[in-house]
Amino acid sequence: MAGRGSGPDFVEALARGLDILAAFGQPVTGQHGSEHRGMSLSEVAAAAGLARPTARRLLLTLTELGFVRSRDGAFELTPKVLSLGMAYVSSLGMWDIARPHMEALVARTGESSSMAQLDGSDIVYVARVSVPKLIALRVEIGTRFPAVQTSQGKILLAALPAGQVAAALAQPSRSGLPPYIGRTADQLHDELTQIRARGWALADEELAPGVRSVAVPVRDAAGATRAAMNVTVHAAETSTEHLLREYLPLLLTTAGEVSADWALWESRPHADLPRAAETGSATA
């Protein structure tokens, strides 16, 4: 992983530290997509592509900063790591805006709902309200899935200018799932064209057996798609017809409410006041 920077201002040490953190989220071979919890120094070094002494120094630094802890000879992440991702979510005001609407939607449908954004060829979950149901894949904030296999990903890809779709999909997925070969490029193009026209997307057991979902866009004040919101059901319990007839209208309404609140939040009056030390004034 390390050694890929080319710019004069690229900080290799920072990149290697981020490689260490990312190593804990890589799928464990032969464990059906499960993730590293505790890892030895050798395992961390191998996963991050670093020499053992380098990995050790970085782990000790991250331990001192509180992002990693050592227990019984193994290293593991601490909850403080969540602050890195939540800083991004909080900066958008997304979770505070979406949460009451998503909770109301889940209360009416009895099904889980999530919001995601596009990152390369993946979607990344940024908000979620779930119900305790047996689903083939674990989903939490920060989870990645290949965009083309998800209803949310299709919405987000459909929102891109035509010339950017291929560029996004050309980026390797970091989800840990194998490449999807369920459709050709022409078939995907036709599907995205249809999604743009109708305003919603369906993923029917494309991500995993039993997982069926419908998604719609969440827009900002300018009308641009900034995220996608879905309702996920178990295919054995809920038919496609029921999903589209009963849950899609509720989802569209909810996404519209979130979009409206988001537009209001973006238009709020806001100004940064200078610090007292900078102006030479004292605080009363």
Tab-separated table of N, CA and C in Angstrom, residues 144-282:
chain	number	residue	atom	x	y	z
A	144	ARG	N	-18.857	-0.651	3.235
A	144	ARG	CA	-18.744	-0.441	1.793
A	144	ARG	C	-19.338	-1.628	1.035
A	145	PHE	N	-20.022	-1.326	-0.056
A	145	PHE	CA	-20.466	-2.343	-0.994
A	145	PHE	C	-20.238	-1.832	-2.416
A	146	PRO	N	-20.029	-2.737	-3.383
A	146	PRO	CA	-19.916	-2.296	-4.778
A	146	PRO	C	-21.196	-1.606	-5.226
A	147	ALA	N	-21.071	-0.424	-5.807
A	147	ALA	CA	-22.237	0.386	-6.145
A	147	ALA	C	-23.196	-0.314	-7.102
A	148	VAL	N	-22.669	-1.029	-8.092
A	148	VAL	CA	-23.535	-1.607	-9.115
A	148	VAL	C	-24.420	-2.722	-8.587
A	149	GLN	N	-24.139	-3.233	-7.394
A	149	GLN	CA	-24.934	-4.318	-6.836
A	149	GLN	C	-25.968	-3.839	-5.838
A	150	THR	N	-26.070	-2.529	-5.642
A	150	THR	CA	-26.974	-1.994	-4.638
A	150	THR	C	-27.934	-0.984	-5.249
A	151	SER	N	-29.110	-0.872	-4.651
A	151	SER	CA	-30.071	0.113	-5.136
A	151	SER	C	-29.546	1.529	-4.917
A	152	GLN	N	-28.897	1.769	-3.787
A	152	GLN	CA	-28.351	3.096	-3.523
A	152	GLN	C	-27.242	3.439	-4.517
A	153	GLY	N	-26.379	2.468	-4.788
A	153	GLY	CA	-25.306	2.703	-5.734
A	153	GLY	C	-25.814	3.037	-7.123
A	154	LYS	N	-26.880	2.378	-7.530
A	154	LYS	CA	-27.454	2.661	-8.849
A	154	LYS	C	-27.993	4.083	-8.924
A	155	ILE	N	-28.639	4.529	-7.837
A	155	ILE	CA	-29.126	5.904	-7.789
A	155	ILE	C	-27.974	6.893	-7.926
A	156	LEU	N	-26.907	6.635	-7.196
A	156	LEU	CA	-25.771	7.557	-7.192
A	156	LEU	C	-25.019	7.535	-8.515
A	157	LEU	N	-24.898	6.361	-9.119
A	157	LEU	CA	-24.259	6.277	-10.436
A	157	LEU	C	-25.118	6.967	-11.495
A	158	ALA	N	-26.425	6.801	-11.385
A	158	ALA	CA	-27.331	7.418	-12.358
A	158	ALA	C	-27.275	8.938	-12.274
A	159	ALA	N	-26.905	9.469	-11.111
A	159	ALA	CA	-26.836	10.918	-10.939
A	159	ALA	C	-25.563	11.522	-11.518
A	160	LEU	N	-24.584	10.693	-11.833
A	160	LEU	CA	-23.328	11.199	-12.395
A	160	LEU	C	-23.511	11.581	-13.857
A	161	PRO	N	-22.751	12.563	-14.329
A	161	PRO	CA	-22.702	12.814	-15.774
A	161	PRO	C	-22.238	11.551	-16.494
A	162	ALA	N	-22.745	11.328	-17.679
A	162	ALA	CA	-22.483	10.081	-18.403
A	162	ALA	C	-20.994	9.749	-18.474
A	163	GLY	N	-20.163	10.745	-18.687
A	163	GLY	CA	-18.737	10.494	-18.833
A	163	GLY	C	-18.039	10.101	-17.550
A	164	GLN	N	-18.690	10.304	-16.394
A	164	GLN	CA	-18.053	10.001	-15.120
A	164	GLN	C	-18.382	8.613	-14.584
A	165	VAL	N	-19.389	7.970	-15.146
A	165	VAL	CA	-19.786	6.655	-14.655
A	165	VAL	C	-18.665	5.638	-14.867
A	166	ALA	N	-18.141	5.588	-16.078
A	166	ALA	CA	-17.078	4.630	-16.384
A	166	ALA	C	-15.845	4.898	-15.533
A	167	ALA	N	-15.522	6.169	-15.300
A	167	ALA	CA	-14.357	6.511	-14.487
A	167	ALA	C	-14.545	6.052	-13.049
A	168	ALA	N	-15.755	6.214	-12.518
A	168	ALA	CA	-16.031	5.775	-11.149
A	168	ALA	C	-15.907	4.262	-11.034
A	169	LEU	N	-16.478	3.556	-11.984
A	169	LEU	CA	-16.470	2.097	-11.927
A	169	LEU	C	-15.091	1.512	-12.238
A	170	ALA	N	-14.221	2.295	-12.848
A	170	ALA	CA	-12.872	1.813	-13.136
A	170	ALA	C	-12.014	1.742	-11.882
A	171	GLN	N	-12.442	2.407	-10.822
A	171	GLN	CA	-11.680	2.369	-9.571
A	171	GLN	C	-11.935	1.047	-8.851
A	172	PRO	N	-10.912	0.390	-8.365
A	172	PRO	CA	-11.090	-0.894	-7.682
A	172	PRO	C	-11.966	-0.741	-6.443
A	173	SER	N	-12.845	-1.699	-6.246
A	173	SER	CA	-13.686	-1.689	-5.054
A	173	SER	C	-12.840	-1.986	-3.822
A	174	ARG	N	-13.153	-1.324	-2.740
A	174	ARG	CA	-12.500	-1.587	-1.456
A	174	ARG	C	-13.455	-2.278	-0.486
A	175	SER	N	-14.498	-2.873	-1.033
A	175	SER	CA	-15.497	-3.536	-0.193
A	175	SER	C	-15.063	-4.924	0.256
A	176	GLY	N	-14.103	-5.520	-0.458
A	176	GLY	CA	-13.682	-6.884	-0.148
A	176	GLY	C	-14.527	-7.945	-0.810
A	177	LEU	N	-15.570	-7.538	-1.551
A	177	LEU	CA	-16.420	-8.504	-2.251
A	177	LEU	C	-15.863	-8.759	-3.648
A	178	PRO	N	-16.105	-9.937	-4.215
A	178	PRO	CA	-15.594	-10.238	-5.554
A	178	PRO	C	-16.278	-9.377	-6.605
A	179	PRO	N	-15.624	-9.160	-7.749
A	179	PRO	CA	-16.221	-8.358	-8.822
A	179	PRO	C	-17.557	-8.929	-9.260
A	180	TYR	N	-18.496	-8.041	-9.583
A	180	TYR	CA	-19.835	-8.454	-9.999
A	180	TYR	C	-19.876	-8.589	-11.516
A	181	ILE	N	-20.379	-9.707	-11.994
A	181	ILE	CA	-20.430	-9.954	-13.441
A	181	ILE	C	-21.865	-10.215	-13.889
A	182	GLY	N	-22.814	-9.646	-13.180
A	182	GLY	CA	-24.221	-9.922	-13.454
A	182	GLY	C	-24.784	-9.188	-14.644
A	183	ARG	N	-24.083	-8.168	-15.164
A	183	ARG	CA	-24.618	-7.425	-16.306
A	183	ARG	C	-23.467	-6.858	-17.131
A	184	THR	N	-23.739	-6.599	-18.397
A	184	THR	CA	-22.755	-5.992	-19.274
A	184	THR	C	-22.783	-4.482	-19.107
A	185	ALA	N	-21.793	-3.822	-19.688
A	185	ALA	CA	-21.744	-2.360	-19.623
A	185	ALA	C	-22.961	-1.746	-20.302
A	186	ASP	N	-23.401	-2.336	-21.426
A	186	ASP	CA	-24.580	-1.826	-22.128
A	186	ASP	C	-25.839	-2.003	-21.285
A	187	GLN	N	-25.947	-3.138	-20.604
A	187	GLN	CA	-27.108	-3.371	-19.749
A	187	GLN	C	-27.138	-2.386	-18.583
A	188	LEU	N	-25.971	-2.116	-18.008
A	188	LEU	CA	-25.901	-1.150	-16.915
A	188	LEU	C	-26.273	0.239	-17.421
A	189	HIS	N	-25.793	0.602	-18.593
A	189	HIS	CA	-26.124	1.907	-19.169
A	189	HIS	C	-27.633	2.046	-19.339
A	190	ASP	N	-28.268	1.009	-19.862
A	190	ASP	CA	-29.718	1.052	-20.065
A	190	ASP	C	-30.455	1.145	-18.731
A	191	GLU	N	-29.973	0.414	-17.723
A	191	GLU	CA	-30.622	0.447	-16.417
A	191	GLU	C	-30.491	1.823	-15.781
A	192	LEU	N	-29.315	2.412	-15.863
A	192	LEU	CA	-29.120	3.739	-15.282
A	192	LEU	C	-29.969	4.787	-16.000
A	193	THR	N	-30.123	4.656	-17.297
A	193	THR	CA	-30.980	5.567	-18.053
A	193	THR	C	-32.424	5.471	-17.559
A	194	GLN	N	-32.879	4.249	-17.331
A	194	GLN	CA	-34.232	4.042	-16.821
A	194	GLN	C	-34.392	4.614	-15.409
A	195	ILE	N	-33.360	4.453	-14.586
A	195	ILE	CA	-33.407	4.960	-13.206
A	195	ILE	C	-33.492	6.479	-13.211
A	196	ARG	N	-32.729	7.140	-14.086
A	196	ARG	CA	-32.794	8.600	-14.169
A	196	ARG	C	-34.206	9.060	-14.521
A	197	ALA	N	-34.874	8.319	-15.384
A	197	ALA	CA	-36.201	8.709	-15.834
A	197	ALA	C	-37.269	8.503	-14.769
A	198	ARG	N	-37.185	7.416	-13.988
A	198	ARG	CA	-38.264	7.103	-13.047
A	198	ARG	C	-37.972	7.562	-11.623
A	199	GLY	N	-36.690	7.789	-11.281
A	199	GLY	CA	-36.361	8.345	-9.983
A	199	GLY	C	-36.194	7.362	-8.850
A	200	TRP	N	-36.123	6.094	-9.119
A	200	TRP	CA	-35.860	5.092	-8.083
A	200	TRP	C	-35.131	3.901	-8.693
A	201	ALA	N	-34.502	3.108	-7.815
A	201	ALA	CA	-33.723	1.961	-8.282
A	201	ALA	C	-34.014	0.756	-7.408
A	202	LEU	N	-33.986	-0.406	-8.031
A	202	LEU	CA	-34.236	-1.676	-7.340
A	202	LEU	C	-32.995	-2.556	-7.441
A	203	ALA	N	-32.669	-3.230	-6.344
A	203	ALA	CA	-31.624	-4.265	-6.349
A	203	ALA	C	-32.255	-5.522	-5.763
A	204	ASP	N	-32.398	-6.530	-6.593
A	204	ASP	CA	-33.123	-7.736	-6.203
A	204	ASP	C	-32.163	-8.912	-6.068
A	205	GLU	N	-31.659	-9.130	-4.853
A	205	GLU	CA	-30.741	-10.214	-4.536
A	205	GLU	C	-29.470	-10.165	-5.385
A	206	GLU	N	-29.031	-8.972	-5.727
A	206	GLU	CA	-27.795	-8.794	-6.487
A	206	GLU	C	-26.581	-8.721	-5.567
A	207	LEU	N	-26.782	-8.172	-4.377
A	207	LEU	CA	-25.681	-8.047	-3.428
A	207	LEU	C	-25.463	-9.342	-2.661
A	208	ALA	N	-26.554	-9.989	-2.283
A	208	ALA	CA	-26.482	-11.250	-1.540
A	208	ALA	C	-27.854	-11.919	-1.603
A	209	PRO	N	-27.904	-13.239	-1.519
A	209	PRO	CA	-29.189	-13.935	-1.519
A	209	PRO	C	-30.078	-13.434	-0.380
A	210	GLY	N	-31.333	-13.175	-0.706
A	210	GLY	CA	-32.287	-12.750	0.293
A	210	GLY	C	-32.350	-11.262	0.534
A	211	VAL	N	-31.423	-10.489	-0.036
A	211	VAL	CA	-31.390	-9.042	0.194
A	211	VAL	C	-32.033	-8.326	-0.991
A	212	ARG	N	-33.135	-7.647	-0.723
A	212	ARG	CA	-33.871	-6.898	-1.750
A	212	ARG	C	-34.075	-5.476	-1.241
A	213	SER	N	-33.839	-4.488	-2.084
A	213	SER	CA	-33.981	-3.106	-1.620
A	213	SER	C	-34.403	-2.187	-2.749
A	214	VAL	N	-34.993	-1.063	-2.350
A	214	VAL	CA	-35.341	0.010	-3.277
A	214	VAL	C	-34.764	1.291	-2.719
A	215	ALA	N	-34.262	2.162	-3.602
A	215	ALA	CA	-33.602	3.393	-3.168
A	215	ALA	C	-34.053	4.570	-4.011
A	216	VAL	N	-33.942	5.754	-3.416
A	216	VAL	CA	-34.288	7.011	-4.092
A	216	VAL	C	-33.223	8.045	-3.737
A	217	PRO	N	-33.127	9.126	-4.514
A	217	PRO	CA	-32.106	10.138	-4.221
A	217	PRO	C	-32.495	11.065	-3.080
A	218	VAL	N	-31.477	11.575	-2.398
A	218	VAL	CA	-31.620	12.662	-1.433
A	218	VAL	C	-30.853	13.842	-2.021
A	219	ARG	N	-31.522	14.985	-2.148
A	219	ARG	CA	-30.954	16.097	-2.902
A	219	ARG	C	-30.626	17.285	-1.989
A	220	ASP	N	-29.716	18.121	-2.482
A	220	ASP	CA	-29.370	19.332	-1.756
A	220	ASP	C	-30.213	20.501	-2.249
A	221	ALA	N	-29.882	21.706	-1.790
A	221	ALA	CA	-30.682	22.876	-2.131
A	221	ALA	C	-30.682	23.172	-3.626
A	222	ALA	N	-29.620	22.766	-4.312
A	222	ALA	CA	-29.531	23.001	-5.754
A	222	ALA	C	-30.190	21.899	-6.570
A	223	GLY	N	-30.721	20.882	-5.895
A	223	GLY	CA	-31.365	19.780	-6.601
A	223	GLY	C	-30.418	18.674	-7.011
A	224	ALA	N	-29.148	18.782	-6.619
A	224	ALA	CA	-28.170	17.743	-6.961
A	224	ALA	C	-28.279	16.572	-5.988
A	225	THR	N	-28.114	15.361	-6.503
A	225	THR	CA	-28.157	14.170	-5.655
A	225	THR	C	-26.901	14.105	-4.806
A	226	ARG	N	-27.083	14.138	-3.482
A	226	ARG	CA	-25.954	14.108	-2.568
A	226	ARG	C	-25.833	12.766	-1.849
A	227	ALA	N	-26.917	12.008	-1.799
A	227	ALA	CA	-26.930	10.721	-1.122
A	227	ALA	C	-28.088	9.907	-1.667
A	228	ALA	N	-28.157	8.663	-1.264
A	228	ALA	CA	-29.272	7.795	-1.634
A	228	ALA	C	-29.811	7.140	-0.374
A	229	MET	N	-31.136	7.021	-0.287
A	229	MET	CA	-31.785	6.414	0.871
A	229	MET	C	-32.559	5.186	0.405
A	230	ASN	N	-32.523	4.118	1.210
A	230	ASN	CA	-33.194	2.897	0.784
A	230	ASN	C	-34.070	2.308	1.871
A	231	VAL	N	-34.855	1.333	1.478
A	231	VAL	CA	-35.541	0.416	2.375
A	231	VAL	C	-35.089	-0.983	1.971
A	232	THR	N	-34.609	-1.750	2.932
A	232	THR	CA	-34.122	-3.102	2.665
A	232	THR	C	-35.043	-4.135	3.302
A	233	VAL	N	-35.379	-5.175	2.540
A	233	VAL	CA	-36.257	-6.232	3.041
A	233	VAL	C	-35.627	-7.590	2.782
A	234	HIS	N	-36.166	-8.595	3.441
A	234	HIS	CA	-35.757	-9.973	3.165
A	234	HIS	C	-36.646	-10.498	2.045
A	235	ALA	N	-36.015	-10.993	0.991
A	235	ALA	CA	-36.761	-11.404	-0.196
A	235	ALA	C	-37.779	-12.499	0.093
A	236	ALA	N	-37.490	-13.344	1.083
A	236	ALA	CA	-38.418	-14.424	1.410
A	236	ALA	C	-39.667	-13.913	2.120
A	237	GLU	N	-39.584	-12.716	2.705
A	237	GLU	CA	-40.709	-12.155	3.455
A	237	GLU	C	-41.505	-11.129	2.672
A	238	THR	N	-40.816	-10.384	1.805
A	238	THR	CA	-41.449	-9.258	1.123
A	238	THR	C	-41.213	-9.350	-0.381
A	239	SER	N	-42.283	-9.386	-1.131
A	239	SER	CA	-42.171	-9.479	-2.583
A	239	SER	C	-41.747	-8.140	-3.173
A	240	THR	N	-41.275	-8.189	-4.411
A	240	THR	CA	-40.920	-6.957	-5.108
A	240	THR	C	-42.143	-6.068	-5.263
A	241	GLU	N	-43.268	-6.686	-5.566
A	241	GLU	CA	-44.498	-5.920	-5.756
A	241	GLU	C	-44.880	-5.167	-4.484
A	242	HIS	N	-44.789	-5.836	-3.344
A	242	HIS	CA	-45.125	-5.181	-2.077
A	242	HIS	C	-44.126	-4.075	-1.762
A	243	LEU	N	-42.859	-4.334	-2.019
A	243	LEU	CA	-41.817	-3.346	-1.770
A	243	LEU	C	-42.088	-2.065	-2.558
A	244	LEU	N	-42.434	-2.219	-3.823
A	244	LEU	CA	-42.658	-1.060	-4.680
A	244	LEU	C	-44.013	-0.406	-4.428
A	245	ARG	N	-45.014	-1.193	-4.125
A	245	ARG	CA	-46.361	-0.643	-3.946
A	245	ARG	C	-46.537	0.031	-2.586
A	246	GLU	N	-46.019	-0.591	-1.537
A	246	GLU	CA	-46.262	-0.109	-0.182
A	246	GLU	C	-45.123	0.756	0.368
A	247	TYR	N	-43.886	0.352	0.127
A	247	TYR	CA	-42.764	1.022	0.771
A	247	TYR	C	-42.154	2.135	-0.066
A	248	LEU	N	-42.157	1.999	-1.391
A	248	LEU	CA	-41.544	3.026	-2.235
A	248	LEU	C	-42.212	4.390	-2.052
A	249	PRO	N	-43.549	4.492	-2.035
A	249	PRO	CA	-44.149	5.817	-1.816
A	249	PRO	C	-43.735	6.444	-0.489
A	250	LEU	N	-43.643	5.638	0.571
A	250	LEU	CA	-43.202	6.149	1.864
A	250	LEU	C	-41.747	6.603	1.806
A	251	LEU	N	-40.929	5.850	1.092
A	251	LEU	CA	-39.515	6.191	0.947
A	251	LEU	C	-39.359	7.496	0.174
A	252	LEU	N	-40.115	7.663	-0.896
A	252	LEU	CA	-40.053	8.897	-1.682
A	252	LEU	C	-40.442	10.105	-0.835
A	253	THR	N	-41.476	9.944	-0.035
A	253	THR	CA	-41.905	11.033	0.840
A	253	THR	C	-40.821	11.365	1.861
A	254	THR	N	-40.244	10.336	2.467
A	254	THR	CA	-39.211	10.540	3.473
A	254	THR	C	-37.987	11.218	2.877
A	255	ALA	N	-37.531	10.743	1.720
A	255	ALA	CA	-36.368	11.353	1.075
A	255	ALA	C	-36.650	12.800	0.708
A	256	GLY	N	-37.888	13.081	0.310
A	256	GLY	CA	-38.260	14.461	0.005
A	256	GLY	C	-38.202	15.347	1.235
A	257	GLU	N	-38.634	14.805	2.374
A	257	GLU	CA	-38.576	15.568	3.631
A	257	GLU	C	-37.132	15.828	4.062
A	258	VAL	N	-36.292	14.805	3.936
A	258	VAL	CA	-34.884	14.981	4.278
A	258	VAL	C	-34.243	16.008	3.352
A	259	SER	N	-34.550	15.924	2.057
A	259	SER	CA	-33.992	16.872	1.091
A	259	SER	C	-34.415	18.299	1.423
A	260	ALA	N	-35.683	18.479	1.798
A	260	ALA	CA	-36.179	19.816	2.135
A	260	ALA	C	-35.482	20.355	3.380
A	261	ASP	N	-35.342	19.512	4.394
A	261	ASP	CA	-34.654	19.950	5.612
A	261	ASP	C	-33.187	20.235	5.335
A	262	TRP	N	-32.594	19.426	4.478
A	262	TRP	CA	-31.195	19.629	4.120
A	262	TRP	C	-31.019	20.976	3.416
A	263	ALA	N	-31.960	21.303	2.510
A	263	ALA	CA	-31.897	22.577	1.799
A	263	ALA	C	-32.006	23.745	2.779
A	264	LEU	N	-32.875	23.613	3.782
A	264	LEU	CA	-32.995	24.660	4.789
A	264	LEU	C	-31.715	24.786	5.603
A	265	TRP	N	-31.126	23.640	5.948
A	265	TRP	CA	-29.890	23.651	6.722
A	265	TRP	C	-28.767	24.323	5.945
A	266	GLU	N	-28.692	24.038	4.638
A	266	GLU	CA	-27.637	24.634	3.815
A	266	GLU	C	-27.823	26.145	3.666
A	267	SER	N	-29.065	26.609	3.745
A	267	SER	CA	-29.333	28.035	3.537
A	267	SER	C	-29.304	28.840	4.830
A	268	ARG	N	-28.941	28.186	5.943
A	268	ARG	CA	-28.941	28.870	7.228
A	268	ARG	C	-27.919	30.001	7.231
A	269	PRO	N	-28.235	31.115	7.890
A	269	PRO	CA	-27.233	32.186	8.031
A	269	PRO	C	-26.063	31.673	8.849
A	270	HIS	N	-24.878	31.949	8.406
A	270	HIS	CA	-23.699	31.430	9.098
A	270	HIS	C	-22.530	32.369	8.863
A	271	ALA	N	-21.829	32.671	9.943
A	271	ALA	CA	-20.629	33.505	9.826
A	271	ALA	C	-19.649	33.075	10.902
A	272	ASP	N	-18.379	33.066	10.567
A	272	ASP	CA	-17.325	32.758	11.532
A	272	ASP	C	-16.857	34.046	12.188
A	273	LEU	N	-16.992	34.113	13.519
A	273	LEU	CA	-16.527	35.283	14.241
A	273	LEU	C	-15.036	35.168	14.525
A	274	PRO	N	-14.294	36.239	14.428
A	274	PRO	CA	-12.853	36.169	14.735
A	274	PRO	C	-12.642	35.898	16.204
A	275	ARG	N	-11.570	35.181	16.517
A	275	ARG	CA	-11.234	34.908	17.899
A	275	ARG	C	-10.792	36.189	18.596
A	276	ALA	N	-11.029	36.196	19.907
A	276	ALA	CA	-10.679	37.388	20.678
A	276	ALA	C	-9.195	37.703	20.570
A	277	ALA	N	-8.356	36.636	20.564
A	277	ALA	CA	-6.903	36.830	20.504
A	277	ALA	C	-6.488	37.477	19.183
A	278	GLU	N	-7.289	37.214	18.139
A	278	GLU	CA	-6.948	37.753	16.822
A	278	GLU	C	-7.359	39.204	16.693
A	279	THR	N	-8.408	39.603	17.423
A	279	THR	CA	-8.883	40.978	17.323
A	279	THR	C	-8.336	41.878	18.414
A	280	GLY	N	-7.724	41.236	19.443
A	280	GLY	CA	-7.169	41.998	20.538
A	280	GLY	C	-8.198	42.375	21.584
A	281	SER	N	-9.437	41.894	21.430
A	281	SER	CA	-10.488	42.208	22.383
A	281	SER	C	-10.611	41.114	23.419
A	282	ALA	N	-11.197	41.422	24.536
A	282	ALA	CA	-11.409	40.458	25.601
A	282	ALA	C	-12.833	39.984	25.571
